[in-house]
Amino acid sequence: RRNLEPWRDRCEVVHAAVWPEDGEVWYHRWPGATSGYYVARPERQAEPEGPVVPALSLDSLVGVEPVDYVKMDVEGAEQHLLRENTAWAKLVGCIKVEVHEPYTVVECVEDLTRLGLRAERDRRHPAAVIGRRAR
């Protein structure tokens, strides 16, 4: 909230995980890590390892208005977000995606290209891809 304070008249804090569809996701701790989580779909008849939280799709978050820039650093969910329910992508002018294993930079470039963006590896960050839409 403090980071967004200067733009409070045009920003809104949303308490939810980003996921390909609306619903709920579970937070799981990275194996062997002392901090840091990733999200996953709830599994039938399994107990959550961490908090269960609301999830919103980028289709729901973006809505129908054009978006100038998206910074996507979602600790492993980027492959799902760039391949499932991607109607939101046509409204994005520029996107920077931080890529996490097992997803690769090459796959991310291919996915952004399929979504209609000119994509290339970020020269400043070896695990990131930038996609730009010709306007």
mmCIF file of N, CA and C in Angstrom:
data_model
loop_
_atom_site.group_PDB
_atom_site.id
_atom_site.type_symbol
_atom_site.label_atom_id
_atom_site.label_comp_id
_atom_site.label_asym_id
_atom_site.label_seq_id
_atom_site.Cartn_x
_atom_site.Cartn_y
_atom_site.Cartn_z
ATOM 1 N N ARG A 1 0.821 -1.193 0.000
ATOM 2 C CA ARG A 1 0.000 0.000 0.000
ATOM 3 C C ARG A 1 0.866 1.258 0.000
ATOM 4 N N ARG A 2 1.949 1.242 0.790
ATOM 5 C CA ARG A 2 2.831 2.404 0.826
ATOM 6 C C ARG A 2 3.473 2.655 -0.532
ATOM 7 N N ASN A 3 3.862 1.584 -1.227
ATOM 8 C CA ASN A 3 4.494 1.741 -2.537
ATOM 9 C C ASN A 3 3.547 2.380 -3.547
ATOM 10 N N LEU A 4 2.258 2.122 -3.424
ATOM 11 C CA LEU A 4 1.269 2.645 -4.365
ATOM 12 C C LEU A 4 0.677 3.986 -3.938
ATOM 13 N N GLU A 5 1.012 4.461 -2.769
ATOM 14 C CA GLU A 5 0.407 5.676 -2.231
ATOM 15 C C GLU A 5 0.433 6.857 -3.211
ATOM 16 N N PRO A 6 1.546 7.115 -3.906
ATOM 17 C CA PRO A 6 1.536 8.256 -4.830
ATOM 18 C C PRO A 6 0.524 8.116 -5.974
ATOM 19 N N TRP A 7 0.093 6.908 -6.257
ATOM 20 C CA TRP A 7 -0.831 6.658 -7.369
ATOM 21 C C TRP A 7 -2.176 6.134 -6.876
ATOM 22 N N ARG A 8 -2.522 6.398 -5.644
ATOM 23 C CA ARG A 8 -3.722 5.841 -5.035
ATOM 24 C C ARG A 8 -4.994 6.183 -5.796
ATOM 25 N N ASP A 9 -4.992 7.290 -6.538
ATOM 26 C CA ASP A 9 -6.193 7.663 -7.285
ATOM 27 C C ASP A 9 -6.389 6.804 -8.530
ATOM 28 N N ARG A 10 -5.380 6.026 -8.939
ATOM 29 C CA ARG A 10 -5.529 5.168 -10.121
ATOM 30 C C ARG A 10 -5.030 3.748 -9.903
ATOM 31 N N CYS A 11 -4.834 3.363 -8.645
ATOM 32 C CA CYS A 11 -4.394 2.009 -8.310
ATOM 33 C C CYS A 11 -5.301 1.401 -7.253
ATOM 34 N N GLU A 12 -5.300 0.091 -7.234
ATOM 35 C CA GLU A 12 -6.075 -0.638 -6.234
ATOM 36 C C GLU A 12 -5.260 -1.853 -5.804
ATOM 37 N N VAL A 13 -5.153 -2.078 -4.500
ATOM 38 C CA VAL A 13 -4.497 -3.267 -3.986
ATOM 39 C C VAL A 13 -5.511 -4.401 -3.989
ATOM 40 N N VAL A 14 -5.139 -5.513 -4.606
ATOM 41 C CA VAL A 14 -6.013 -6.677 -4.680
ATOM 42 C C VAL A 14 -5.333 -7.815 -3.930
ATOM 43 N N HIS A 15 -5.988 -8.342 -2.916
ATOM 44 C CA HIS A 15 -5.427 -9.434 -2.124
ATOM 45 C C HIS A 15 -5.842 -10.764 -2.726
ATOM 46 N N ALA A 16 -5.037 -11.240 -3.677
ATOM 47 C CA ALA A 16 -5.316 -12.516 -4.347
ATOM 48 C C ALA A 16 -4.065 -12.959 -5.090
ATOM 49 N N ALA A 17 -4.000 -14.234 -5.346
ATOM 50 C CA ALA A 17 -2.955 -14.781 -6.197
ATOM 51 C C ALA A 17 -3.395 -14.650 -7.649
ATOM 52 N N VAL A 18 -2.454 -14.520 -8.565
ATOM 53 C CA VAL A 18 -2.763 -14.501 -9.993
ATOM 54 C C VAL A 18 -2.651 -15.929 -10.502
ATOM 55 N N TRP A 19 -3.672 -16.361 -11.239
ATOM 56 C CA TRP A 19 -3.726 -17.741 -11.723
ATOM 57 C C TRP A 19 -4.515 -17.755 -13.034
ATOM 58 N N PRO A 20 -4.430 -18.801 -13.851
ATOM 59 C CA PRO A 20 -5.155 -18.792 -15.122
ATOM 60 C C PRO A 20 -6.678 -18.705 -14.996
ATOM 61 N N GLU A 21 -7.235 -19.144 -13.881
ATOM 62 C CA GLU A 21 -8.681 -19.028 -13.708
ATOM 63 C C GLU A 21 -8.993 -18.539 -12.301
ATOM 64 N N ASP A 22 -10.183 -17.962 -12.149
ATOM 65 C CA ASP A 22 -10.635 -17.506 -10.835
ATOM 66 C C ASP A 22 -10.923 -18.715 -9.952
ATOM 67 N N GLY A 23 -10.719 -18.579 -8.673
ATOM 68 C CA GLY A 23 -10.996 -19.661 -7.732
ATOM 69 C C GLY A 23 -10.118 -19.540 -6.502
ATOM 70 N N GLU A 24 -9.502 -20.650 -6.123
ATOM 71 C CA GLU A 24 -8.573 -20.679 -4.987
ATOM 72 C C GLU A 24 -7.320 -21.423 -5.390
ATOM 73 N N VAL A 25 -6.215 -21.058 -4.755
ATOM 74 C CA VAL A 25 -4.957 -21.792 -4.911
ATOM 75 C C VAL A 25 -4.352 -22.003 -3.535
ATOM 76 N N TRP A 26 -3.427 -22.940 -3.480
ATOM 77 C CA TRP A 26 -2.701 -23.220 -2.245
ATOM 78 C C TRP A 26 -1.291 -22.695 -2.375
ATOM 79 N N TYR A 27 -0.801 -22.122 -1.308
ATOM 80 C CA TYR A 27 0.606 -21.768 -1.238
ATOM 81 C C TYR A 27 1.380 -22.972 -0.712
ATOM 82 N N HIS A 28 2.499 -23.260 -1.357
ATOM 83 C CA HIS A 28 3.400 -24.326 -0.926
ATOM 84 C C HIS A 28 4.791 -23.726 -0.742
ATOM 85 N N ARG A 29 5.477 -24.158 0.296
ATOM 86 C CA ARG A 29 6.841 -23.681 0.523
ATOM 87 C C ARG A 29 7.779 -24.395 -0.446
ATOM 88 N N TRP A 30 8.731 -23.634 -1.038
ATOM 89 C CA TRP A 30 9.734 -24.264 -1.900
ATOM 90 C C TRP A 30 10.493 -25.298 -1.079
ATOM 91 N N PRO A 31 10.716 -26.492 -1.603
ATOM 92 C CA PRO A 31 11.447 -27.531 -0.864
ATOM 93 C C PRO A 31 12.829 -27.041 -0.432
ATOM 94 N N GLY A 32 13.123 -27.181 0.845
ATOM 95 C CA GLY A 32 14.428 -26.807 1.376
ATOM 96 C C GLY A 32 14.618 -25.326 1.615
ATOM 97 N N ALA A 33 13.635 -24.518 1.308
ATOM 98 C CA ALA A 33 13.768 -23.068 1.456
ATOM 99 C C ALA A 33 13.284 -22.629 2.832
ATOM 100 N N THR A 34 13.896 -21.590 3.358
ATOM 101 C CA THR A 34 13.448 -21.044 4.631
ATOM 102 C C THR A 34 12.352 -20.007 4.438
ATOM 103 N N SER A 35 12.244 -19.491 3.227
ATOM 104 C CA SER A 35 11.150 -18.580 2.894
ATOM 105 C C SER A 35 10.867 -18.727 1.407
ATOM 106 N N GLY A 36 9.770 -18.188 0.977
ATOM 107 C CA GLY A 36 9.405 -18.270 -0.430
ATOM 108 C C GLY A 36 8.395 -19.366 -0.672
ATOM 109 N N TYR A 37 7.373 -19.013 -1.412
ATOM 110 C CA TYR A 37 6.289 -19.936 -1.693
ATOM 111 C C TYR A 37 5.987 -19.935 -3.187
ATOM 112 N N TYR A 38 5.290 -20.961 -3.625
ATOM 113 C CA TYR A 38 4.724 -20.996 -4.958
ATOM 114 C C TYR A 38 3.275 -21.424 -4.799
ATOM 115 N N VAL A 39 2.471 -21.168 -5.816
ATOM 116 C CA VAL A 39 1.064 -21.551 -5.732
ATOM 117 C C VAL A 39 0.791 -22.733 -6.633
ATOM 118 N N ALA A 40 -0.229 -23.487 -6.276
ATOM 119 C CA ALA A 40 -0.648 -24.647 -7.065
ATOM 120 C C ALA A 40 -2.149 -24.808 -6.912
ATOM 121 N N ARG A 41 -2.740 -25.496 -7.877
ATOM 122 C CA ARG A 41 -4.172 -25.800 -7.784
ATOM 123 C C ARG A 41 -4.398 -26.738 -6.610
ATOM 124 N N PRO A 42 -5.504 -26.568 -5.893
ATOM 125 C CA PRO A 42 -5.819 -27.520 -4.827
ATOM 126 C C PRO A 42 -5.941 -28.942 -5.389
ATOM 127 N N GLU A 43 -5.412 -29.884 -4.659
ATOM 128 C CA GLU A 43 -5.463 -31.285 -5.081
ATOM 129 C C GLU A 43 -6.562 -31.994 -4.297
ATOM 130 N N ARG A 44 -7.262 -32.881 -4.987
ATOM 131 C CA ARG A 44 -8.331 -33.622 -4.323
ATOM 132 C C ARG A 44 -7.789 -34.424 -3.151
ATOM 133 N N GLN A 45 -8.507 -34.374 -2.063
ATOM 134 C CA GLN A 45 -8.227 -35.159 -0.872
ATOM 135 C C GLN A 45 -6.809 -34.982 -0.359
ATOM 136 N N ALA A 46 -6.218 -33.815 -0.589
ATOM 137 C CA ALA A 46 -4.893 -33.513 -0.043
ATOM 138 C C ALA A 46 -5.035 -32.351 0.933
ATOM 139 N N GLU A 47 -4.131 -32.306 1.863
ATOM 140 C CA GLU A 47 -4.126 -31.221 2.837
ATOM 141 C C GLU A 47 -3.211 -30.104 2.331
ATOM 142 N N PRO A 48 -3.637 -28.852 2.430
ATOM 143 C CA PRO A 48 -2.766 -27.753 1.998
ATOM 144 C C PRO A 48 -1.532 -27.661 2.887
ATOM 145 N N GLU A 49 -0.405 -27.304 2.278
ATOM 146 C CA GLU A 49 0.847 -27.135 3.014
ATOM 147 C C GLU A 49 0.995 -25.709 3.526
ATOM 148 N N GLY A 50 0.165 -24.827 3.036
ATOM 149 C CA GLY A 50 0.216 -23.420 3.417
ATOM 150 C C GLY A 50 -1.157 -22.819 3.271
ATOM 151 N N PRO A 51 -1.222 -21.507 3.253
ATOM 152 C CA PRO A 51 -2.516 -20.840 3.161
ATOM 153 C C PRO A 51 -3.260 -21.155 1.866
ATOM 154 N N VAL A 52 -4.568 -21.217 1.952
ATOM 155 C CA VAL A 52 -5.443 -21.297 0.788
ATOM 156 C C VAL A 52 -5.951 -19.876 0.574
ATOM 157 N N VAL A 53 -5.782 -19.351 -0.648
ATOM 158 C CA VAL A 53 -6.098 -17.951 -0.907
ATOM 159 C C VAL A 53 -6.958 -17.812 -2.155
ATOM 160 N N PRO A 54 -7.682 -16.698 -2.281
ATOM 161 C CA PRO A 54 -8.429 -16.453 -3.512
ATOM 162 C C PRO A 54 -7.459 -16.274 -4.676
ATOM 163 N N ALA A 55 -7.892 -16.674 -5.859
ATOM 164 C CA ALA A 55 -7.096 -16.516 -7.075
ATOM 165 C C ALA A 55 -7.933 -15.792 -8.122
ATOM 166 N N LEU A 56 -7.281 -14.919 -8.860
ATOM 167 C CA LEU A 56 -7.933 -14.199 -9.948
ATOM 168 C C LEU A 56 -7.142 -14.399 -11.229
ATOM 169 N N SER A 57 -7.852 -14.565 -12.321
ATOM 170 C CA SER A 57 -7.197 -14.682 -13.620
ATOM 171 C C SER A 57 -6.783 -13.300 -14.101
ATOM 172 N N LEU A 58 -5.821 -13.274 -15.007
ATOM 173 C CA LEU A 58 -5.460 -11.998 -15.622
ATOM 174 C C LEU A 58 -6.609 -11.453 -16.459
ATOM 175 N N ASP A 59 -7.449 -12.328 -17.006
ATOM 176 C CA ASP A 59 -8.655 -11.858 -17.701
ATOM 177 C C ASP A 59 -9.518 -11.031 -16.746
ATOM 178 N N SER A 60 -9.691 -11.496 -15.512
ATOM 179 C CA SER A 60 -10.488 -10.759 -14.529
ATOM 180 C C SER A 60 -9.799 -9.480 -14.089
ATOM 181 N N LEU A 61 -8.494 -9.548 -13.869
ATOM 182 C CA LEU A 61 -7.765 -8.371 -13.392
ATOM 183 C C LEU A 61 -7.632 -7.290 -14.457
ATOM 184 N N VAL A 62 -7.330 -7.690 -15.682
ATOM 185 C CA VAL A 62 -7.122 -6.708 -16.751
ATOM 186 C C VAL A 62 -8.440 -6.117 -17.207
ATOM 187 N N GLY A 63 -9.458 -6.945 -17.325
ATOM 188 C CA GLY A 63 -10.756 -6.449 -17.780
ATOM 189 C C GLY A 63 -10.738 -6.147 -19.265
ATOM 190 N N VAL A 64 -11.195 -4.957 -19.645
ATOM 191 C CA VAL A 64 -11.323 -4.620 -21.071
ATOM 192 C C VAL A 64 -10.499 -3.389 -21.467
ATOM 193 N N GLU A 65 -9.815 -2.785 -20.521
ATOM 194 C CA GLU A 65 -9.028 -1.588 -20.808
ATOM 195 C C GLU A 65 -7.599 -1.959 -21.194
ATOM 196 N N PRO A 66 -7.000 -1.253 -22.149
ATOM 197 C CA PRO A 66 -5.602 -1.512 -22.510
ATOM 198 C C PRO A 66 -4.672 -1.302 -21.311
ATOM 199 N N VAL A 67 -3.611 -2.082 -21.276
ATOM 200 C CA VAL A 67 -2.603 -2.004 -20.218
ATOM 201 C C VAL A 67 -1.276 -1.697 -20.894
ATOM 202 N N ASP A 68 -0.612 -0.639 -20.444
ATOM 203 C CA ASP A 68 0.664 -0.268 -21.059
ATOM 204 C C ASP A 68 1.768 -1.271 -20.753
ATOM 205 N N TYR A 69 1.852 -1.709 -19.482
ATOM 206 C CA TYR A 69 3.004 -2.520 -19.068
ATOM 207 C C TYR A 69 2.606 -3.527 -18.000
ATOM 208 N N VAL A 70 3.069 -4.757 -18.164
ATOM 209 C CA VAL A 70 2.887 -5.801 -17.157
ATOM 210 C C VAL A 70 4.267 -6.307 -16.756
ATOM 211 N N LYS A 71 4.535 -6.373 -15.461
ATOM 212 C CA LYS A 71 5.752 -6.999 -14.935
ATOM 213 C C LYS A 71 5.299 -8.290 -14.288
ATOM 214 N N MET A 72 5.706 -9.426 -14.866
ATOM 215 C CA MET A 72 5.260 -10.725 -14.390
ATOM 216 C C MET A 72 6.432 -11.455 -13.729
ATOM 217 N N ASP A 73 6.386 -11.545 -12.407
ATOM 218 C CA ASP A 73 7.368 -12.305 -11.628
ATOM 219 C C ASP A 73 6.551 -13.115 -10.636
ATOM 220 N N VAL A 74 6.148 -14.307 -11.072
ATOM 221 C CA VAL A 74 5.162 -15.080 -10.331
ATOM 222 C C VAL A 74 5.687 -16.447 -9.894
ATOM 223 N N GLU A 75 7.008 -16.534 -9.737
ATOM 224 C CA GLU A 75 7.665 -17.696 -9.133
ATOM 225 C C GLU A 75 7.212 -19.037 -9.677
ATOM 226 N N GLY A 76 7.153 -19.164 -10.988
ATOM 227 C CA GLY A 76 6.859 -20.458 -11.597
ATOM 228 C C GLY A 76 5.480 -20.586 -12.229
ATOM 229 N N ALA A 77 4.583 -19.633 -11.991
ATOM 230 C CA ALA A 77 3.249 -19.713 -12.579
ATOM 231 C C ALA A 77 3.196 -19.091 -13.973
ATOM 232 N N GLU A 78 4.306 -18.490 -14.420
ATOM 233 C CA GLU A 78 4.276 -17.778 -15.699
ATOM 234 C C GLU A 78 3.915 -18.676 -16.882
ATOM 235 N N GLN A 79 4.360 -19.901 -16.888
ATOM 236 C CA GLN A 79 4.021 -20.816 -17.984
ATOM 237 C C GLN A 79 2.511 -21.005 -18.074
ATOM 238 N N HIS A 80 1.857 -21.216 -16.943
ATOM 239 C CA HIS A 80 0.401 -21.371 -16.930
ATOM 240 C C HIS A 80 -0.282 -20.091 -17.422
ATOM 241 N N LEU A 81 0.181 -18.938 -16.932
ATOM 242 C CA LEU A 81 -0.457 -17.671 -17.273
ATOM 243 C C LEU A 81 -0.302 -17.302 -18.744
ATOM 244 N N LEU A 82 0.781 -17.753 -19.367
ATOM 245 C CA LEU A 82 1.019 -17.427 -20.772
ATOM 246 C C LEU A 82 0.451 -18.466 -21.737
ATOM 247 N N ARG A 83 -0.115 -19.555 -21.188
ATOM 248 C CA ARG A 83 -0.657 -20.613 -22.048
ATOM 249 C C ARG A 83 -2.135 -20.899 -21.823
ATOM 250 N N GLU A 84 -2.705 -20.465 -20.720
ATOM 251 C CA GLU A 84 -4.087 -20.785 -20.393
ATOM 252 C C GLU A 84 -4.890 -19.494 -20.220
ATOM 253 N N ASN A 85 -6.065 -19.432 -20.827
ATOM 254 C CA ASN A 85 -6.958 -18.271 -20.673
ATOM 255 C C ASN A 85 -6.206 -16.958 -20.902
ATOM 256 N N THR A 86 -5.735 -16.758 -22.109
ATOM 257 C CA THR A 86 -4.842 -15.648 -22.418
ATOM 258 C C THR A 86 -5.503 -14.485 -23.169
ATOM 259 N N ALA A 87 -6.808 -14.352 -23.088
ATOM 260 C CA ALA A 87 -7.479 -13.238 -23.776
ATOM 261 C C ALA A 87 -6.920 -11.886 -23.313
ATOM 262 N N TRP A 88 -6.515 -11.780 -22.058
ATOM 263 C CA TRP A 88 -5.963 -10.552 -21.494
ATOM 264 C C TRP A 88 -4.765 -10.027 -22.289
ATOM 265 N N ALA A 89 -3.993 -10.930 -22.889
ATOM 266 C CA ALA A 89 -2.722 -10.554 -23.514
ATOM 267 C C ALA A 89 -2.904 -9.578 -24.675
ATOM 268 N N LYS A 90 -4.018 -9.639 -25.371
ATOM 269 C CA LYS A 90 -4.223 -8.750 -26.523
ATOM 270 C C LYS A 90 -4.331 -7.286 -26.103
ATOM 271 N N LEU A 91 -4.559 -7.028 -24.823
ATOM 272 C CA LEU A 91 -4.678 -5.662 -24.314
ATOM 273 C C LEU A 91 -3.363 -5.094 -23.796
ATOM 274 N N VAL A 92 -2.306 -5.894 -23.775
ATOM 275 C CA VAL A 92 -1.031 -5.502 -23.179
ATOM 276 C C VAL A 92 -0.092 -4.950 -24.242
ATOM 277 N N GLY A 93 0.454 -3.757 -23.983
ATOM 278 C CA GLY A 93 1.398 -3.146 -24.905
ATOM 279 C C GLY A 93 2.807 -3.674 -24.733
ATOM 280 N N CYS A 94 3.225 -3.914 -23.487
ATOM 281 C CA CYS A 94 4.572 -4.406 -23.201
ATOM 282 C C CYS A 94 4.517 -5.271 -21.942
ATOM 283 N N ILE A 95 5.294 -6.346 -21.942
ATOM 284 C CA ILE A 95 5.340 -7.241 -20.788
ATOM 285 C C ILE A 95 6.788 -7.687 -20.554
ATOM 286 N N LYS A 96 7.164 -7.749 -19.303
ATOM 287 C CA LYS A 96 8.451 -8.325 -18.912
ATOM 288 C C LYS A 96 8.141 -9.512 -18.022
ATOM 289 N N VAL A 97 8.654 -10.679 -18.407
ATOM 290 C CA VAL A 97 8.386 -11.917 -17.682
ATOM 291 C C VAL A 97 9.687 -12.434 -17.097
ATOM 292 N N GLU A 98 9.719 -12.633 -15.784
ATOM 293 C CA GLU A 98 10.857 -13.317 -15.167
ATOM 294 C C GLU A 98 10.555 -14.810 -15.206
ATOM 295 N N VAL A 99 11.463 -15.578 -15.778
ATOM 296 C CA VAL A 99 11.250 -16.993 -16.060
ATOM 297 C C VAL A 99 11.871 -17.840 -14.945
ATOM 298 N N HIS A 100 11.108 -18.852 -14.477
ATOM 299 C CA HIS A 100 11.572 -19.760 -13.428
ATOM 300 C C HIS A 100 11.513 -21.200 -13.928
ATOM 301 N N GLU A 101 12.517 -21.980 -13.600
ATOM 302 C CA GLU A 101 12.565 -23.391 -14.007
ATOM 303 C C GLU A 101 11.338 -24.127 -13.496
ATOM 304 N N PRO A 102 10.849 -25.096 -14.237
ATOM 305 C CA PRO A 102 11.440 -25.715 -15.425
ATOM 306 C C PRO A 102 11.114 -24.991 -16.731
ATOM 307 N N TYR A 103 10.302 -23.956 -16.680
ATOM 308 C CA TYR A 103 9.995 -23.140 -17.856
ATOM 309 C C TYR A 103 11.286 -22.473 -18.317
ATOM 310 N N THR A 104 11.455 -22.295 -19.622
ATOM 311 C CA THR A 104 12.702 -21.724 -20.125
ATOM 312 C C THR A 104 12.453 -20.387 -20.835
ATOM 313 N N VAL A 105 13.524 -19.625 -20.992
ATOM 314 C CA VAL A 105 13.462 -18.364 -21.716
ATOM 315 C C VAL A 105 13.000 -18.613 -23.150
ATOM 316 N N VAL A 106 13.504 -19.667 -23.777
ATOM 317 C CA VAL A 106 13.115 -19.991 -25.152
ATOM 318 C C VAL A 106 11.614 -20.258 -25.234
ATOM 319 N N GLU A 107 11.075 -21.029 -24.294
ATOM 320 C CA GLU A 107 9.633 -21.302 -24.280
ATOM 321 C C GLU A 107 8.842 -20.014 -24.075
ATOM 322 N N CYS A 108 9.336 -19.142 -23.208
ATOM 323 C CA CYS A 108 8.643 -17.885 -22.934
ATOM 324 C C CYS A 108 8.614 -17.009 -24.192
ATOM 325 N N VAL A 109 9.733 -16.924 -24.905
ATOM 326 C CA VAL A 109 9.768 -16.160 -26.155
ATOM 327 C C VAL A 109 8.733 -16.722 -27.123
ATOM 328 N N GLU A 110 8.672 -18.042 -27.235
ATOM 329 C CA GLU A 110 7.695 -18.683 -28.135
ATOM 330 C C GLU A 110 6.264 -18.362 -27.712
ATOM 331 N N ASP A 111 5.990 -18.427 -26.411
ATOM 332 C CA ASP A 111 4.634 -18.162 -25.927
ATOM 333 C C ASP A 111 4.229 -16.705 -26.164
ATOM 334 N N LEU A 112 5.126 -15.760 -25.890
ATOM 335 C CA LEU A 112 4.801 -14.353 -26.115
ATOM 336 C C LEU A 112 4.618 -14.059 -27.606
ATOM 337 N N THR A 113 5.414 -14.701 -28.434
ATOM 338 C CA THR A 113 5.265 -14.529 -29.875
ATOM 339 C C THR A 113 3.904 -15.047 -30.329
ATOM 340 N N ARG A 114 3.508 -16.213 -29.797
ATOM 341 C CA ARG A 114 2.191 -16.782 -30.115
ATOM 342 C C ARG A 114 1.066 -15.838 -29.679
ATOM 343 N N LEU A 115 1.308 -15.054 -28.642
ATOM 344 C CA LEU A 115 0.315 -14.101 -28.145
ATOM 345 C C LEU A 115 0.351 -12.773 -28.912
ATOM 346 N N GLY A 116 1.166 -12.701 -29.964
ATOM 347 C CA GLY A 116 1.177 -11.524 -30.823
ATOM 348 C C GLY A 116 2.164 -10.440 -30.438
ATOM 349 N N LEU A 117 3.126 -10.764 -29.581
ATOM 350 C CA LEU A 117 4.123 -9.792 -29.154
ATOM 351 C C LEU A 117 5.468 -10.092 -29.812
ATOM 352 N N ARG A 118 6.255 -9.047 -30.058
ATOM 353 C CA ARG A 118 7.639 -9.241 -30.498
ATOM 354 C C ARG A 118 8.443 -9.504 -29.230
ATOM 355 N N ALA A 119 8.977 -10.703 -29.094
ATOM 356 C CA ALA A 119 9.598 -11.107 -27.842
ATOM 357 C C ALA A 119 11.088 -11.366 -28.018
ATOM 358 N N GLU A 120 11.848 -11.020 -26.983
ATOM 359 C CA GLU A 120 13.288 -11.278 -26.981
ATOM 360 C C GLU A 120 13.781 -11.358 -25.536
ATOM 361 N N ARG A 121 14.899 -12.032 -25.372
ATOM 362 C CA ARG A 121 15.535 -12.121 -24.055
ATOM 363 C C ARG A 121 15.893 -10.709 -23.595
ATOM 364 N N ASP A 122 15.689 -10.435 -22.334
ATOM 365 C CA ASP A 122 16.060 -9.146 -21.751
ATOM 366 C C ASP A 122 17.581 -9.100 -21.630
ATOM 367 N N ARG A 123 18.219 -8.118 -22.243
ATOM 368 C CA ARG A 123 19.685 -8.025 -22.210
ATOM 369 C C ARG A 123 20.212 -7.708 -20.821
ATOM 370 N N ARG A 124 19.365 -7.183 -19.943
ATOM 371 C CA ARG A 124 19.813 -6.809 -18.598
ATOM 372 C C ARG A 124 19.556 -7.893 -17.560
ATOM 373 N N HIS A 125 18.743 -8.879 -17.914
ATOM 374 C CA HIS A 125 18.375 -9.920 -16.944
ATOM 375 C C HIS A 125 18.317 -11.246 -17.693
ATOM 376 N N PRO A 126 19.261 -12.151 -17.451
ATOM 377 C CA PRO A 126 19.344 -13.388 -18.237
ATOM 378 C C PRO A 126 18.156 -14.331 -18.082
ATOM 379 N N ALA A 127 17.352 -14.152 -17.038
ATOM 380 C CA ALA A 127 16.190 -15.023 -16.844
ATOM 381 C C ALA A 127 14.891 -14.273 -17.097
ATOM 382 N N ALA A 128 14.941 -13.263 -17.965
ATOM 383 C CA ALA A 128 13.738 -12.486 -18.252
ATOM 384 C C ALA A 128 13.561 -12.298 -19.753
ATOM 385 N N VAL A 129 12.306 -12.128 -20.140
ATOM 386 C CA VAL A 129 11.929 -11.932 -21.542
ATOM 387 C C VAL A 129 11.056 -10.683 -21.609
ATOM 388 N N ILE A 130 11.250 -9.892 -22.659
ATOM 389 C CA ILE A 130 10.417 -8.717 -22.882
ATOM 390 C C ILE A 130 9.625 -8.930 -24.166
ATOM 391 N N GLY A 131 8.334 -8.641 -24.090
ATOM 392 C CA GLY A 131 7.476 -8.707 -25.261
ATOM 393 C C GLY A 131 6.845 -7.355 -25.507
ATOM 394 N N ARG A 132 6.892 -6.911 -26.754
ATOM 395 C CA ARG A 132 6.312 -5.618 -27.136
ATOM 396 C C ARG A 132 5.315 -5.813 -28.253
ATOM 397 N N ARG A 133 4.218 -5.099 -28.168
ATOM 398 C CA ARG A 133 3.195 -5.145 -29.202
ATOM 399 C C ARG A 133 3.376 -3.946 -30.116
ATOM 400 N N ALA A 134 3.367 -4.198 -31.420
ATOM 401 C CA ALA A 134 3.414 -3.093 -32.370
ATOM 402 C C ALA A 134 2.069 -2.383 -32.320
ATOM 403 N N ARG A 135 2.066 -1.095 -32.152
ATOM 404 C CA ARG A 135 0.807 -0.331 -32.040
ATOM 405 C C ARG A 135 0.679 0.626 -33.201
#
